[in-house]
């Protein structure tokens, strides 16, 4: 079975960290080298695989939907941890030597 590939419209650059929300595997954060964080939601495809005319199966990728993005530092975010008990609560560090406590709301609506 072949693997599905997913490309999106995100700008090129280095992703330093990516972390799924512990309470929902379909929502995750990516932290870029310019200090920007993006919140994403994975949307599953209607069918998980496709069979071509030769009978070969290949995976069908889903879609990524950007829910939000924000620049939180002038330096790369080098660590991000979600709180396992409180949905949307996170702590992050960056190379500007600051620790940030972040709150993301309305994740239960996704």
mmCIF file of C-alpha atoms in Angstrom:
data_model
loop_
_atom_site.group_PDB
_atom_site.id
_atom_site.type_symbol
_atom_site.label_atom_id
_atom_site.label_comp_id
_atom_site.label_asym_id
_atom_site.label_seq_id
_atom_site.Cartn_x
_atom_site.Cartn_y
_atom_site.Cartn_z
ATOM 1 C CA UNK A 1 0.000 0.000 0.000
ATOM 2 C CA UNK A 2 1.407 3.400 -0.961
ATOM 3 C CA UNK A 3 1.565 6.363 1.363
ATOM 4 C CA UNK A 4 -0.500 9.500 0.926
ATOM 5 C CA UNK A 5 1.255 12.864 0.727
ATOM 6 C CA UNK A 6 -0.219 16.123 1.963
ATOM 7 C CA UNK A 7 0.947 19.560 0.857
ATOM 8 C CA UNK A 8 -0.559 22.749 2.228
ATOM 9 C CA UNK A 9 -0.290 26.477 1.661
ATOM 10 C CA UNK A 10 1.937 27.140 4.674
ATOM 11 C CA UNK A 11 4.983 29.273 3.967
ATOM 12 C CA UNK A 12 8.331 27.563 3.715
ATOM 13 C CA UNK A 13 10.595 27.638 6.724
ATOM 14 C CA UNK A 14 11.830 25.568 9.589
ATOM 15 C CA UNK A 15 9.393 23.933 11.980
ATOM 16 C CA UNK A 16 11.099 23.667 15.355
ATOM 17 C CA UNK A 17 8.305 21.972 17.302
ATOM 18 C CA UNK A 18 4.998 20.237 16.553
ATOM 19 C CA UNK A 19 2.729 18.932 19.323
ATOM 20 C CA UNK A 20 -0.733 17.382 19.283
ATOM 21 C CA UNK A 21 -3.284 18.478 21.862
ATOM 22 C CA UNK A 22 -3.459 15.547 24.337
ATOM 23 C CA UNK A 23 -7.265 15.678 24.435
ATOM 24 C CA UNK A 24 -7.731 15.652 20.634
ATOM 25 C CA UNK A 25 -5.281 13.988 18.242
ATOM 26 C CA UNK A 26 -6.700 15.916 15.270
ATOM 27 C CA UNK A 27 -5.551 19.331 16.570
ATOM 28 C CA UNK A 28 -1.889 20.276 16.784
ATOM 29 C CA UNK A 29 0.438 23.248 17.026
ATOM 30 C CA UNK A 30 3.498 23.961 14.883
ATOM 31 C CA UNK A 31 6.206 26.395 15.950
ATOM 32 C CA UNK A 32 8.242 28.077 13.220
ATOM 33 C CA UNK A 33 11.722 29.544 13.238
ATOM 34 C CA UNK A 34 10.384 33.096 13.054
ATOM 35 C CA UNK A 35 8.569 32.777 16.400
ATOM 36 C CA UNK A 36 5.185 32.104 14.820
ATOM 37 C CA UNK A 37 2.887 29.392 16.150
ATOM 38 C CA UNK A 38 0.104 27.918 14.027
ATOM 39 C CA UNK A 39 -2.836 25.886 15.294
ATOM 40 C CA UNK A 40 -4.015 23.218 12.844
ATOM 41 C CA UNK A 41 -6.864 20.749 12.537
ATOM 42 C CA UNK A 42 -6.543 17.560 10.516
ATOM 43 C CA UNK A 43 -9.668 16.608 8.576
ATOM 44 C CA UNK A 44 -9.956 12.963 7.584
ATOM 45 C CA UNK A 45 -10.639 12.021 3.943
ATOM 46 C CA UNK A 46 -13.896 10.395 2.940
ATOM 47 C CA UNK A 47 -11.979 7.233 1.961
ATOM 48 C CA UNK A 48 -8.672 6.189 3.571
ATOM 49 C CA UNK A 49 -7.226 4.555 0.442
ATOM 50 C CA UNK A 50 -7.681 4.504 -3.319
ATOM 51 C CA UNK A 51 -7.311 1.510 -5.637
ATOM 52 C CA UNK A 52 -5.965 2.408 -9.087
ATOM 53 C CA UNK A 53 -6.763 0.682 -12.398
ATOM 54 C CA UNK A 54 -3.955 -1.851 -11.785
ATOM 55 C CA UNK A 55 -5.389 -2.837 -8.422
ATOM 56 C CA UNK A 56 -2.670 -1.099 -6.398
ATOM 57 C CA UNK A 57 -3.828 0.568 -3.190
ATOM 58 C CA UNK A 58 -2.468 3.942 -2.158
ATOM 59 C CA UNK A 59 -3.254 6.074 0.864
ATOM 60 C CA UNK A 60 -5.436 9.159 0.545
ATOM 61 C CA UNK A 61 -4.321 12.089 2.701
ATOM 62 C CA UNK A 62 -6.763 14.260 4.571
ATOM 63 C CA UNK A 63 -6.679 18.041 4.713
ATOM 64 C CA UNK A 64 -5.105 20.515 7.097
ATOM 65 C CA UNK A 65 -7.109 23.529 8.180
ATOM 66 C CA UNK A 66 -5.266 26.369 9.881
ATOM 67 C CA UNK A 67 -7.361 27.510 12.834
ATOM 68 C CA UNK A 68 -5.109 30.322 14.046
ATOM 69 C CA UNK A 69 -1.593 31.721 13.834
ATOM 70 C CA UNK A 70 0.300 34.252 15.883
ATOM 71 C CA UNK A 71 3.854 35.475 16.358
ATOM 72 C CA UNK A 72 4.728 35.019 20.036
ATOM 73 C CA UNK A 73 8.496 35.579 19.928
ATOM 74 C CA UNK A 74 11.195 37.236 17.870
ATOM 75 C CA UNK A 75 13.226 34.017 18.156
ATOM 76 C CA UNK A 76 12.399 30.372 17.343
ATOM 77 C CA UNK A 77 10.090 28.549 19.761
ATOM 78 C CA UNK A 78 12.228 25.601 20.864
ATOM 79 C CA UNK A 79 9.813 23.832 23.233
ATOM 80 C CA UNK A 80 6.040 23.534 23.644
ATOM 81 C CA UNK A 81 4.086 21.399 26.092
ATOM 82 C CA UNK A 82 0.310 21.118 26.399
ATOM 83 C CA UNK A 83 -1.217 20.625 29.841
ATOM 84 C CA UNK A 84 -2.850 17.202 30.048
ATOM 85 C CA UNK A 85 -5.496 18.321 32.549
ATOM 86 C CA UNK A 86 -6.625 21.667 31.101
ATOM 87 C CA UNK A 87 -7.568 21.831 27.417
ATOM 88 C CA UNK A 88 -5.770 24.699 25.681
ATOM 89 C CA UNK A 89 -3.253 25.500 28.422
ATOM 90 C CA UNK A 90 0.393 25.332 27.309
ATOM 91 C CA UNK A 91 3.883 26.473 28.205
ATOM 92 C CA UNK A 92 6.527 27.399 25.636
ATOM 93 C CA UNK A 93 10.130 28.542 25.600
ATOM 94 C CA UNK A 94 12.126 30.361 22.955
ATOM 95 C CA UNK A 95 15.726 31.349 22.331
ATOM 96 C CA UNK A 96 14.948 34.839 23.653
ATOM 97 C CA UNK A 97 15.210 33.222 27.129
ATOM 98 C CA UNK A 98 11.559 33.781 28.027
ATOM 99 C CA UNK A 99 9.046 31.229 29.274
ATOM 100 C CA UNK A 100 5.494 31.801 28.085
ATOM 101 C CA UNK A 101 2.241 30.463 29.475
ATOM 102 C CA UNK A 102 -0.344 30.387 26.692
ATOM 103 C CA UNK A 103 -4.083 29.780 26.673
ATOM 104 C CA UNK A 104 -5.958 28.672 23.563
ATOM 105 C CA UNK A 105 -9.732 28.896 23.864
ATOM 106 C CA UNK A 106 -12.625 27.224 22.035
ATOM 107 C CA UNK A 107 -10.700 24.015 21.282
ATOM 108 C CA UNK A 108 -13.707 22.032 22.494
ATOM 109 C CA UNK A 109 -15.724 23.487 19.578
ATOM 110 C CA UNK A 110 -13.480 21.941 16.940
#
